[in-house]
Structures are given as structure tokens and as C-alpha cells.
Amino acid sequence: MNRPLYMKLVRDLWRLRGQVLAIALVMASGIAVLVMSLTTVESLEETAIAYYERYGFAQVFAQVERAPEHLRDRMREIPGVRAVETRVVHTAVLDIDGFDEPVIGKLVSVPERTEARLNRLALRQGRMPRLGAPDEAVLNEPFAQSHHLEVGDKLRAVINGRWRILTVVGIALSPEYVYAIGPGALMPDDKRFGVLWMGHEALQAAFDLDGAFNDASLTLLRGTNPEGVVERVDRLLAGYGGVGAYAQADQLSNWFLMSEIAQHRKLSTILPTIFLAVAAFLLHMVMGRLIAVERSEIGLLKAFGYRNRDIALHYTRFVLGIGLVGVALGWFIGYWLGLYHTRLYAEFYHFPFLNFRPSAQSFLLAALVSLGAALIGALGAVREAAALPPAQAMQPPAPPMFRKTVLGRLGFVERLDQPTRILLRQIGRWPVRSFFTAAGIAMSVAVLVTSMQWLDAINHMVDVYFLDAQGQDLSVSFGQARSSEVVRDLARLPGVMSVEPMRSVAAKVRSGWHEEREAIQGLPANQALYRVYDAKGRALALPPEGVVISTMLAKMLGVDVGDRITVEVLEGRRPVFEVPVVETFETYIGSPAYMEIGALDRLMRERPSVTAVHLRIDSRYRDRLFRELKNTPSITAVTVREAAVQTFRDTMAQTIMIFISFFIVFACTLAFGVTYNAARISLSERGRELATLRVLGFTRAEISYILLGEVALLTFVALPLGCLIGYGLASMLVRAFETELYRVPMVILATTYGWAIAIGLAATAVSALLVRRRVDRLDLIAVLKTRE
Amino acid sequence: MGERTPTLRARGLTKVYRTGEVEVHALRGLDLVLETGELVVLLGPSGSGKSTLLNILGGLDTATGGEAWFLDHELSKLDDAGLTRYRREHVGFVFQFYNLIPSLTAVENVALVTEIARNPMAPDEALRLVGLGERLHHFPAQLSGGEQQRVAIARAIAKRPDILLCDEPTGALDSQTGILVLEAIERIHEELGTSTVLITHNAVIADMADRVLVMGDGRVHEERRNATRRPARELTW
Ligand SMILES: Nc1ncnc2c1ncn2[C@@H]1O[C@H](COP(=O)(O)OP(=O)(O)O)[C@@H](O)[C@H]1O
Ligand SMILES: [Mg+2]
């Protein structure tokens, strides 16, 4: 490369370092988010896959009531099946010292004589249960940690109606319970739900399943379609109380994990796009200005015989110079954020190991995308530089054309003071640039609104879903449907003020070729405790016939009010019936279907039964009630509403707050980068004019007013615009984040707008102050002496 | 000398600038010959078309009509790339406002040209020729106007051009400094034998030329030959 031009490049970059850095920071933000998301996604995915593979996570799962062991061989004969493991899986109420509430344990069998074929444990401490020691258990690590349980400790459990004292012999993690979610819960709650692995033969004996199993998992040969196997397994197990097999994709823990990763992937596209677009615009602005300043230098270079492409190359290198600073910063920040973030998630998921080996690909992709954006942004300016006719370039540019604007004609401008007039005409003179400056500031406010909207949304979800809709203090669930007499039994317990039955039936619902697994939930027509609640805050009464389904389920099935859906029940007598959709309602969580409980019992051709009872209690009797419940066999879950709310908040907050704080920082760099560059460019363009005004007797404050007033005015236009864009962006993100499990509502509180505006203003003010210092130091003599 | 092809020839040159509705006829059928090794001073009031002519002769701009020749190349037939090559290989420019690159030192400003020339002198040699051997590593801001202009001259001649075109090189300088600059041009002209065109509206400077052309209204009004050239050192104004 031509050495003098290279020196010029380096010195110009250094001279404009403030602006270079401001642009590089905006670019770096985009690159960092991109690298962070890509590496996080990549690492989580790789770790999950490695985890699944190393510990033989099954690919098809099935639960039955009771099936003879010999069915295992039948399953293994299904084409495409590689291995089959049969287990005993049951829930039990646990009693842990120092914890009042009943804890639900999921007891999962592991073979005592051999190593497990599938779903092996990552043993963290201790050992596996031994043959002939039926009270030995291995605990899920997060559960053990939250109760400070260690190898050698004991806990009490009601197993098949009998109190037993279990000894902790090991602590482990399992690919099957990355997300350990208790029955009926929405979020993992390690205090109230735990997984316990116990000897297979011990559990067979405990649950009267000698020579039988109630849970099967299978792995498949490479390239086998799980759907076909699922169907064959279903057919095989239907007669043994099978409630429908499902593939790995629908396995709860895996499903959660994968949707989280998918959300990350979406995030990796939306935000970097905003940042890189703004960076491109900034480069457009700055390069345009640089080339205007260097007009005569360009003419001169051409006069000496430099070719158009030499000139184009020079300014392209300038852009790439800025870009490379951005890339270097972005890579660095992105790498650390990615690592930090991945670690955080790994901790959250309790992965036994972590593969953080981000591929060069993510980094290259980020660099290419951002340098591409930078070049596109600068393309116009560079082209203009290359095309400047040398003779013309040597002459100073003609003074910009100012015209009386519409405002002027209204006689409005005439009433303003001179500085304000200059300021307004400047904006009118550069409408496109002014627009982009305002748009840039607006974008940063928009990013702030979008990121802080999550908090509003979560609070709103909690308010609607838990606080308004649910009037119960406590819900008690049973593993199998119980006669409704149990409702009366519970009502007689101490401190119980009111009770309400609920019946949940495992089923497949169908319409045309759409089929979904969705429990049908039976509730009283007018619920007092657990209410069917529309997202708009409307309580729904259930009709005497037909179903009321969530709009999500209606969408998944492609049905509307008035259509009929087929319900294929997967338990009891396995009836299949058709029911009309009577009403649909909006809900944030899940895709539920409700029916009047009596109607459901009739369709099931069964006596009135319940699977859960919701209770309202007198808090003074709480402890006594808990003691009683712990002694009630066949209870599979006790959900305390308050605790559920807390876990929900905590879990959401844990993952989302991290993001929000990143974005606040990034949005600030955005606002800062835009305003700093806008003001610096104005200053460079109008240094002479402003110095002349100073010579004419205007004060520093008046000069700053002319220059920064322009930025301030644009900022004030930008703020409401930013709120508007933020709203749009938020609804876009909300849609992108929609999963079958939950939809984040579109709620933005006034205070969120307020904060976004305040933070945006602060970032703008900081950059204005930096420029103001330059205005104050404006060297009058030097400015007037130079030609341009 | 007369037998040889002149370095530059122009016949019937016209140049019309159009800015919107207005047409400005900057050159109206101008004829001109620049012999090899000649120093010509171009006089004329402001707006008479001097810079326009120089720009066309230097390949910075193209004429609207007429012909311009460098040796046996017709400039008016060259495209943008051809003109660029012409400038790169044959022409040195000096402008009124020095036009140094502020972010480059004196020697780097000169190197800017020598880097792309075919047979240049060393940048510091060129600077020594104009008497700036001591100022090699100063930035333009650290040099006086006259020194800056001499850097510009060094930059123009470092490639050993066939033609040196100077557009009011002393226009922004006081007389003492102006004479230093003219001395530099004179020295280059004598030592390298460069054909030189020097634009000025200062009639005194005409005395240092072989030939003086007076322009007015887009044409050469008057032409005279000086019997002897006065050394720049002896000029006063
Ligand atoms: N780029 C241009 N566009 C329009 N008119 C021009 C341009 N350059 C020069 N002119 C006009 O052409 C005429 C000759 O200009 P110029 O050659 O610069 O004169 P001189 O150098 O003798 O002062 C002037 O009237 C000037 O206004
Ligand atoms: Mg001129």
C-alpha cells in the first residue's frame, strides 16, 4: 500500500478518534450481541447434544399403568429401535426436615445389577443404589442443593401409602431432567420438586409392579423417524393403560431447553440488525462529511494522477479501519458475554459439563455481516469521492442553498431570534440527515422500551395468571383420578375454608389432520377458586356441553367457535367423542381446553372423579394442614400458589434481567454514538460559521445553543418516535418469542416509556457535553485562517 | 527549438460552464503554443479564464470544443483513465492555496507523488531543491505559507514532470515570500528544463518569463516575448 496514503489513513483515523470510537462502539454492540447469541446457542446446543449422547438420553418415551416385562422385547422388535429400557416411575410425597410444605418427589428406577442402558446418570457424588437396599436413593443435584442434602442424609417419603426412610447414597444429574418440572408446575422449583433414583427391583416391589413396568424409553437407529415408532409403541401399550408415547422433541425437559435455545437464535437476528443498520447510517453520515472536508485533497490526489479506484480504495480502507475497530471490540465483548452467558445458562440448567468452544464461524459471520453493513453505509460517500471531477473538487464548495421554508413563509421564523433561526434553517437544509439522526436516537429509545417491556409483561402475566385468575391458596393433585368423595375429605381438614374440584384427562384432540396432545380439564361451571380467565381479565363460565379452548389451541387445531373437535381420551375406558367448541379465550400460558366437570364425567362414562382439588385456607392452620397432607397417600403434588408465583418470577427474571441490562448498555452506546457524531459533524461543517459568529460577538452559550439546540430539537422529536418504534419492535419480539407454552403479553407501562426516555436523554446529554467542550475551545483565529 | 513539436498546443479551445439556466463562456476559441523548455507567464484579470485553461491543459478538465495536444497526443480524445495517466506521468501542479494534505508531513506530501511516478527523485532531494532540506518532517500546520507553497512545488516537480503548471502560486503570499517561491520555480525550470506555465495577475512577475500571454474574455489578447528574463530575485512589488 502506498505509504503516504497509509500514513494519512492512520492519522485521519486518529484525528477523528472520537467519532471512530463512537461508530465502532455501535458496531461492536451489534457484533457483540450477534457473537454472544451465536456462541451461546452453539455452546448450549453442543453441550446438550453431547450430554444427551454421553448419557444415552432416550428418543421415545411412553408411560403406562402396568405392562408386563416381556413387552420390552416386543418394543425392541419394532423396526428402527436400537435399545429399550423399562422402568418404574412414580411420584411420592416427601418430608424434609426444616421444610414445612410437602415436597413432591419423582421416583425413577435404575437397574441395580447392570448399568442403565438409557437415561444414565451423571453421578456427582456417592454411588448408585445397591441390590437389596430398597431405601437407598440418588438425588437430583439441584434438589439436593436447595435442601442442603448430602450423601448419608435421610429423608422421609410416603411410598405407596407407607412412610419409609430413605438414605441418600448419591447425588446426580440426568439429561432427562435438565429442566426438572413438577406435575402441574410451570417452572422448575427445586425446593418443592425433586427427582430420586432408586433400585428398579426395589421400586417394582414398592409399587406392586413385580415383573412389570410403567415407563418405557427407547433409542432409535440413526435415521429412524420417531413418529412411526411412537405409533407402534402406542398400539403396543394401548391395552395396558398407555397414555400415549411421545418423541424426544415433546419430552418436557428437552422441549423447554430447545425452545429456550430457539428464542436465543431469534434474538441473534433482530437486535444486531438494528445496531448494524444504525452503524451503517452513522458511517454514511461521517464518511459523507469526511469526503466533503477532503474534497480539495481528493481533487489534488487526482491532479497528481491518482485513479478513481485509488481514491475509492482509500476511503474504503478508512471505513474498514473503523469497521475493524468495531469488529475487534465486538469480538472481544461478544466472546466474554457469550462465555458469561453460557456459564450462567449452564448453571441454570445444571449441565454436568460445558462445551464452550465457539467456532470461528460465528466470529467470521459477525465480522462479515458488520463489515458488509459498514461498506454499504459508506458506499454512497465513497462513490461520490471517486467520481469527484478533479477541477471542481479543487474549488471550495458553493455555499449550501438555504431557502425560506414553509415555516418561514408563515412568518413564524421572523419572530424568532437569530440563533434559533440558524438552527431551524440548518435542520431544514439537511432534512434527510436530520431525519436519520432523529431515527438513530429513536432506535435507541426503542431498544430501551423493548427490553424493559419484558418486566412489565412478566408482572402482567403474574397478575393475570396467578393473582387475578387463581383464588386458591393451595392445590392438591392426585396421580390417578379419585372419587369425588376426596373433595369432601379435604374440606374437613383443619383450616380449609373452601374447596373446588378439578378433573384433568389425558387426551389427544383432533380436527381434520391436526392433532395435539392436550389434557381436557373439567371445572365447575362457575369457578370460585381456579378460574378460567381470559387474558383481558374476563372470567368465563363453562357451558353445560362442549369445550372452551384457548385461542392457542384453536390456532394449533385450525378451528373456531362452532366447529367440532374429536377428543380421544388416553385413560380409563379410552372413550372417543366429538364436542363443539363453544368459546375461545386468550391465555398467556399453555394451550388449555376446559369443560364443565359434570359433562366431562359423563363423556368419560365414569362416576364423578377428580384429579386435583383447589383449596382456600386459613393461614393460621397452614402448618397443621401441611402435616396432614404429608400423611395423605396418593397425593402427587401440592402446589402453593404463592410459591409458584415466586418461582415463576424468579425464573423469568433470572434469564431476562441479564438481557435487559445488556440492552440498556447497548442502547446507551447507540444514543451516544448517534448524537455525538451528529454534533461533531455539524461542528466540523460549521466551525467557520460559528467562529465568525463568535467574532461578531455571540457568546459561547449562544454558539452551543445553535449547535446543540439542533441535536436537542431532533432528540425531542426522536423520543416519541422512539416510543412508537419501541412499541412496534416489542410486538415483533413478543411474536417472535411466542411458544406453545407461553406468550408474553404486549404490555408497556408509562413508567417504562419514562425510563427509556430518561436513559436516552442522559446518553444524548453526555455526548452533547463532550461536543460542547469542543465548541468552547473553538480556536477563532485558526478557523478563520484556513480556507475551508 | 522551433523545429521540434511543441510540448503543448491548443487550437480554438472553448469551455462553457452550465449552472442551471446560466451559461458561462470561460474560453472562447483560444489558440496557444507552449514550446519545450519554455517559461510562459499567463496574465489576465480575474475571471478571464486562466484557471480554466490551465485545468484543461493539465488534464483536470475537458474542453467543450477545440483541440488540445500534448506532444502528439490529443488530450481532448483521452478518457478519464487516459487523462489520469497523462497527469500522473507528465504534469506537475502548483495551486494558490498550496493544498497540502494536513495529516502528512512535508516529506510525506512529496512522497504522495513519488510513490506513483515512474522516474521520481527522492522526496528529500525535491525538498532540498526548494530550500526546505531542514523541514522534512514538519506538518503543514507547522510551516509558514511560503514554506507550504515550496513543499507544494517540491511535490509538483519530484516526479520530473514535462510540464509544470502553476496557478497563482504567489497569490496568497506577501512579496518577500512570493519571491522565494518564484525563485524555486525558476530554479526548477533551469535545472530540469521543465516547460512551465505560471498564472498570475501580478504584471511584475511577467518579467521572469520567456514569453507573456495576456488573457481577457476567454481569449489570448496579447502576446509578447521578453528579450531577457529577469531573475526572480530582482523582482519587487
Ligand atoms: N466550475 C465552474 N462552474 C461555473 N462557472 C465557472 C466554473 N469555473 C469557472 N467558472 C467561470 O468561468 C469563468 C472563468 O473562470 P476562471 O478560469 O477561474 O478565471 P480566472 O482563473 O482567470 O480567474 C469565470 O466567469 C468563472 O465564474
Ligand atoms: Mg483562477
PDB file of N, CA and C in Angstrom, chain B residues 173-220:
ATOM      1  N   LEU B 173       0.564  35.021  -0.898  1.00  0.00           N
ATOM      2  CA  LEU B 173       1.792  35.274  -0.146  1.00  0.00           C
ATOM      3  C   LEU B 173       2.191  36.745  -0.227  1.00  0.00           C
ATOM      4  N   ASP B 174       2.955  37.204   0.787  1.00  0.00           N
ATOM      5  CA  ASP B 174       3.499  38.563   0.712  1.00  0.00           C
ATOM      6  C   ASP B 174       4.643  38.554  -0.300  1.00  0.00           C
ATOM      7  N   SER B 175       5.142  39.735  -0.677  1.00  0.00           N
ATOM      8  CA  SER B 175       6.063  39.800  -1.806  1.00  0.00           C
ATOM      9  C   SER B 175       7.368  39.081  -1.494  1.00  0.00           C
ATOM     10  N   GLN B 176       7.859  39.228  -0.288  1.00  0.00           N
ATOM     11  CA  GLN B 176       9.137  38.591   0.036  1.00  0.00           C
ATOM     12  C   GLN B 176       9.046  37.070  -0.090  1.00  0.00           C
ATOM     13  N   THR B 177       8.016  36.526   0.497  1.00  0.00           N
ATOM     14  CA  THR B 177       7.831  35.079   0.435  1.00  0.00           C
ATOM     15  C   THR B 177       7.524  34.659  -0.984  1.00  0.00           C
ATOM     16  N   GLY B 178       6.761  35.496  -1.668  1.00  0.00           N
ATOM     17  CA  GLY B 178       6.402  35.206  -3.053  1.00  0.00           C
ATOM     18  C   GLY B 178       7.642  35.050  -3.904  1.00  0.00           C
ATOM     19  N   ILE B 179       8.620  35.910  -3.670  1.00  0.00           N
ATOM     20  CA  ILE B 179       9.846  35.846  -4.468  1.00  0.00           C
ATOM     21  C   ILE B 179      10.611  34.564  -4.180  1.00  0.00           C
ATOM     22  N   LEU B 180      10.623  34.145  -2.927  1.00  0.00           N
ATOM     23  CA  LEU B 180      11.266  32.867  -2.586  1.00  0.00           C
ATOM     24  C   LEU B 180      10.637  31.729  -3.386  1.00  0.00           C
ATOM     25  N   VAL B 181       9.311  31.780  -3.496  1.00  0.00           N
ATOM     26  CA  VAL B 181       8.604  30.729  -4.219  1.00  0.00           C
ATOM     27  C   VAL B 181       8.926  30.795  -5.709  1.00  0.00           C
ATOM     28  N   LEU B 182       8.947  32.023  -6.240  1.00  0.00           N
ATOM     29  CA  LEU B 182       9.256  32.181  -7.662  1.00  0.00           C
ATOM     30  C   LEU B 182      10.679  31.717  -7.961  1.00  0.00           C
ATOM     31  N   GLU B 183      11.585  31.998  -7.026  1.00  0.00           N
ATOM     32  CA  GLU B 183      12.961  31.542  -7.196  1.00  0.00           C
ATOM     33  C   GLU B 183      13.006  30.021  -7.316  1.00  0.00           C
ATOM     34  N   ALA B 184      12.191  29.389  -6.490  1.00  0.00           N
ATOM     35  CA  ALA B 184      12.159  27.921  -6.539  1.00  0.00           C
ATOM     36  C   ALA B 184      11.674  27.447  -7.902  1.00  0.00           C
ATOM     37  N   ILE B 185      10.629  28.095  -8.401  1.00  0.00           N
ATOM     38  CA  ILE B 185      10.095  27.701  -9.719  1.00  0.00           C
ATOM     39  C   ILE B 185      11.150  27.935 -10.798  1.00  0.00           C
ATOM     40  N   GLU B 186      11.800  29.067 -10.715  1.00  0.00           N
ATOM     41  CA  GLU B 186      12.836  29.429 -11.688  1.00  0.00           C
ATOM     42  C   GLU B 186      13.961  28.386 -11.677  1.00  0.00           C
ATOM     43  N   ARG B 187      14.361  28.018 -10.502  1.00  0.00           N
ATOM     44  CA  ARG B 187      15.468  27.082 -10.367  1.00  0.00           C
ATOM     45  C   ARG B 187      15.112  25.718 -10.970  1.00  0.00           C
ATOM     46  N   ILE B 188      13.899  25.294 -10.681  1.00  0.00           N
ATOM     47  CA  ILE B 188      13.446  24.025 -11.233  1.00  0.00           C
ATOM     48  C   ILE B 188      13.446  24.101 -12.755  1.00  0.00           C
ATOM     49  N   HIS B 189      12.917  25.207 -13.249  1.00  0.00           N
ATOM     50  CA  HIS B 189      12.819  25.384 -14.695  1.00  0.00           C
ATOM     51  C   HIS B 189      14.204  25.322 -15.327  1.00  0.00           C
ATOM     52  N   GLU B 190      15.164  25.946 -14.680  1.00  0.00           N
ATOM     53  CA  GLU B 190      16.509  25.967 -15.251  1.00  0.00           C
ATOM     54  C   GLU B 190      17.199  24.613 -15.092  1.00  0.00           C
ATOM     55  N   GLU B 191      17.098  24.037 -13.889  1.00  0.00           N
ATOM     56  CA  GLU B 191      17.863  22.811 -13.655  1.00  0.00           C
ATOM     57  C   GLU B 191      17.256  21.601 -14.342  1.00  0.00           C
ATOM     58  N   LEU B 192      15.920  21.568 -14.433  1.00  0.00           N
ATOM     59  CA  LEU B 192      15.296  20.383 -15.021  1.00  0.00           C
ATOM     60  C   LEU B 192      14.789  20.632 -16.436  1.00  0.00           C
ATOM     61  N   GLY B 193      14.800  21.887 -16.853  1.00  0.00           N
ATOM     62  CA  GLY B 193      14.326  22.216 -18.200  1.00  0.00           C
ATOM     63  C   GLY B 193      12.854  21.964 -18.408  1.00  0.00           C
ATOM     64  N   THR B 194      12.072  22.065 -17.345  1.00  0.00           N
ATOM     65  CA  THR B 194      10.640  21.804 -17.411  1.00  0.00           C
ATOM     66  C   THR B 194       9.910  22.945 -18.118  1.00  0.00           C
ATOM     67  N   SER B 195       9.045  22.593 -19.036  1.00  0.00           N
ATOM     68  CA  SER B 195       8.184  23.607 -19.639  1.00  0.00           C
ATOM     69  C   SER B 195       7.222  24.080 -18.578  1.00  0.00           C
ATOM     70  N   THR B 196       7.096  25.396 -18.416  1.00  0.00           N
ATOM     71  CA  THR B 196       6.351  25.906 -17.270  1.00  0.00           C
ATOM     72  C   THR B 196       5.335  26.945 -17.703  1.00  0.00           C
ATOM     73  N   VAL B 197       4.123  26.817 -17.152  1.00  0.00           N
ATOM     74  CA  VAL B 197       3.128  27.876 -17.319  1.00  0.00           C
ATOM     75  C   VAL B 197       2.803  28.415 -15.940  1.00  0.00           C
ATOM     76  N   LEU B 198       2.886  29.739 -15.798  1.00  0.00           N
ATOM     77  CA  LEU B 198       2.696  30.352 -14.498  1.00  0.00           C
ATOM     78  C   LEU B 198       1.604  31.401 -14.617  1.00  0.00           C
ATOM     79  N   ILE B 199       0.521  31.189 -13.865  1.00  0.00           N
ATOM     80  CA  ILE B 199      -0.576  32.150 -13.910  1.00  0.00           C
ATOM     81  C   ILE B 199      -0.394  33.173 -12.805  1.00  0.00           C
ATOM     82  N   THR B 200      -0.642  34.424 -13.136  1.00  0.00           N
ATOM     83  CA  THR B 200      -0.586  35.457 -12.104  1.00  0.00           C
ATOM     84  C   THR B 200      -1.403  36.632 -12.593  1.00  0.00           C
ATOM     85  N   HIS B 201      -1.851  37.492 -11.670  1.00  0.00           N
ATOM     86  CA  HIS B 201      -2.362  38.761 -12.182  1.00  0.00           C
ATOM     87  C   HIS B 201      -1.454  39.896 -11.726  1.00  0.00           C
ATOM     88  N   ASN B 202      -0.263  39.501 -11.330  1.00  0.00           N
ATOM     89  CA  ASN B 202       0.750  40.485 -10.938  1.00  0.00           C
ATOM     90  C   ASN B 202       1.693  40.699 -12.123  1.00  0.00           C
ATOM     91  N   ALA B 203       1.568  41.865 -12.794  1.00  0.00           N
ATOM     92  CA  ALA B 203       2.299  42.119 -14.041  1.00  0.00           C
ATOM     93  C   ALA B 203       3.812  42.080 -13.856  1.00  0.00           C
ATOM     94  N   VAL B 204       4.273  42.388 -12.646  1.00  0.00           N
ATOM     95  CA  VAL B 204       5.715  42.400 -12.398  1.00  0.00           C
ATOM     96  C   VAL B 204       6.332  41.034 -12.682  1.00  0.00           C
ATOM     97  N   ILE B 205       5.614  40.018 -12.338  1.00  0.00           N
ATOM     98  CA  ILE B 205       6.138  38.660 -12.454  1.00  0.00           C
ATOM     99  C   ILE B 205       6.398  38.293 -13.913  1.00  0.00           C
ATOM    100  N   ALA B 206       5.677  38.972 -14.812  1.00  0.00           N
ATOM    101  CA  ALA B 206       5.832  38.690 -16.232  1.00  0.00           C
ATOM    102  C   ALA B 206       7.285  38.822 -16.688  1.00  0.00           C
ATOM    103  N   ASP B 207       8.063  39.649 -15.979  1.00  0.00           N
ATOM    104  CA  ASP B 207       9.444  39.894 -16.399  1.00  0.00           C
ATOM    105  C   ASP B 207      10.327  38.647 -16.330  1.00  0.00           C
ATOM    106  N   MET B 208       9.951  37.668 -15.529  1.00  0.00           N
ATOM    107  CA  MET B 208      10.801  36.486 -15.418  1.00  0.00           C
ATOM    108  C   MET B 208      10.518  35.443 -16.504  1.00  0.00           C
ATOM    109  N   ALA B 209       9.562  35.761 -17.405  1.00  0.00           N
ATOM    110  CA  ALA B 209       9.156  34.769 -18.406  1.00  0.00           C
ATOM    111  C   ALA B 209       9.940  34.896 -19.698  1.00  0.00           C
ATOM    112  N   ASP B 210       9.923  33.771 -20.494  1.00  0.00           N
ATOM    113  CA  ASP B 210      10.398  33.855 -21.863  1.00  0.00           C
ATOM    114  C   ASP B 210       9.370  34.604 -22.695  1.00  0.00           C
ATOM    115  N   ARG B 211       8.112  34.320 -22.381  1.00  0.00           N
ATOM    116  CA  ARG B 211       7.022  34.831 -23.179  1.00  0.00           C
ATOM    117  C   ARG B 211       5.865  35.157 -22.256  1.00  0.00           C
ATOM    118  N   VAL B 212       5.099  36.178 -22.599  1.00  0.00           N
ATOM    119  CA  VAL B 212       3.973  36.588 -21.751  1.00  0.00           C
ATOM    120  C   VAL B 212       2.701  36.546 -22.589  1.00  0.00           C
ATOM    121  N   LEU B 213       1.678  35.903 -22.053  1.00  0.00           N
ATOM    122  CA  LEU B 213       0.386  35.906 -22.729  1.00  0.00           C
ATOM    123  C   LEU B 213      -0.596  36.658 -21.840  1.00  0.00           C
ATOM    124  N   VAL B 214      -1.331  37.559 -22.436  1.00  0.00           N
ATOM    125  CA  VAL B 214      -2.326  38.289 -21.651  1.00  0.00           C
ATOM    126  C   VAL B 214      -3.705  37.811 -22.092  1.00  0.00           C
ATOM    127  N   MET B 215      -4.460  37.346 -21.125  1.00  0.00           N
ATOM    128  CA  MET B 215      -5.790  36.830 -21.448  1.00  0.00           C
ATOM    129  C   MET B 215      -6.868  37.813 -21.083  1.00  0.00           C
ATOM    130  N   GLY B 216      -7.950  37.753 -21.811  1.00  0.00           N
ATOM    131  CA  GLY B 216      -9.118  38.546 -21.461  1.00  0.00           C
ATOM    132  C   GLY B 216     -10.300  37.955 -22.182  1.00  0.00           C
ATOM    133  N   ASP B 217     -11.381  37.759 -21.427  1.00  0.00           N
ATOM    134  CA  ASP B 217     -12.619  37.329 -22.056  1.00  0.00           C
ATOM    135  C   ASP B 217     -12.488  35.994 -22.787  1.00  0.00           C
ATOM    136  N   GLY B 218     -11.707  35.100 -22.231  1.00  0.00           N
ATOM    137  CA  GLY B 218     -11.646  33.751 -22.797  1.00  0.00           C
ATOM    138  C   GLY B 218     -10.758  33.608 -24.017  1.00  0.00           C
ATOM    139  N   ARG B 219      -9.928  34.601 -24.289  1.00  0.00           N
ATOM    140  CA  ARG B 219      -9.020  34.522 -25.433  1.00  0.00           C
ATOM    141  C   ARG B 219      -7.683  35.117 -25.051  1.00  0.00           C
ATOM    142  N   VAL B 220      -6.646  34.811 -25.858  1.00  0.00           N
ATOM    143  CA  VAL B 220      -5.364  35.487 -25.654  1.00  0.00           C
ATOM    144  C   VAL B 220      -5.414  36.807 -26.397  1.00  0.00           C
TER     145      VAL B 220
END
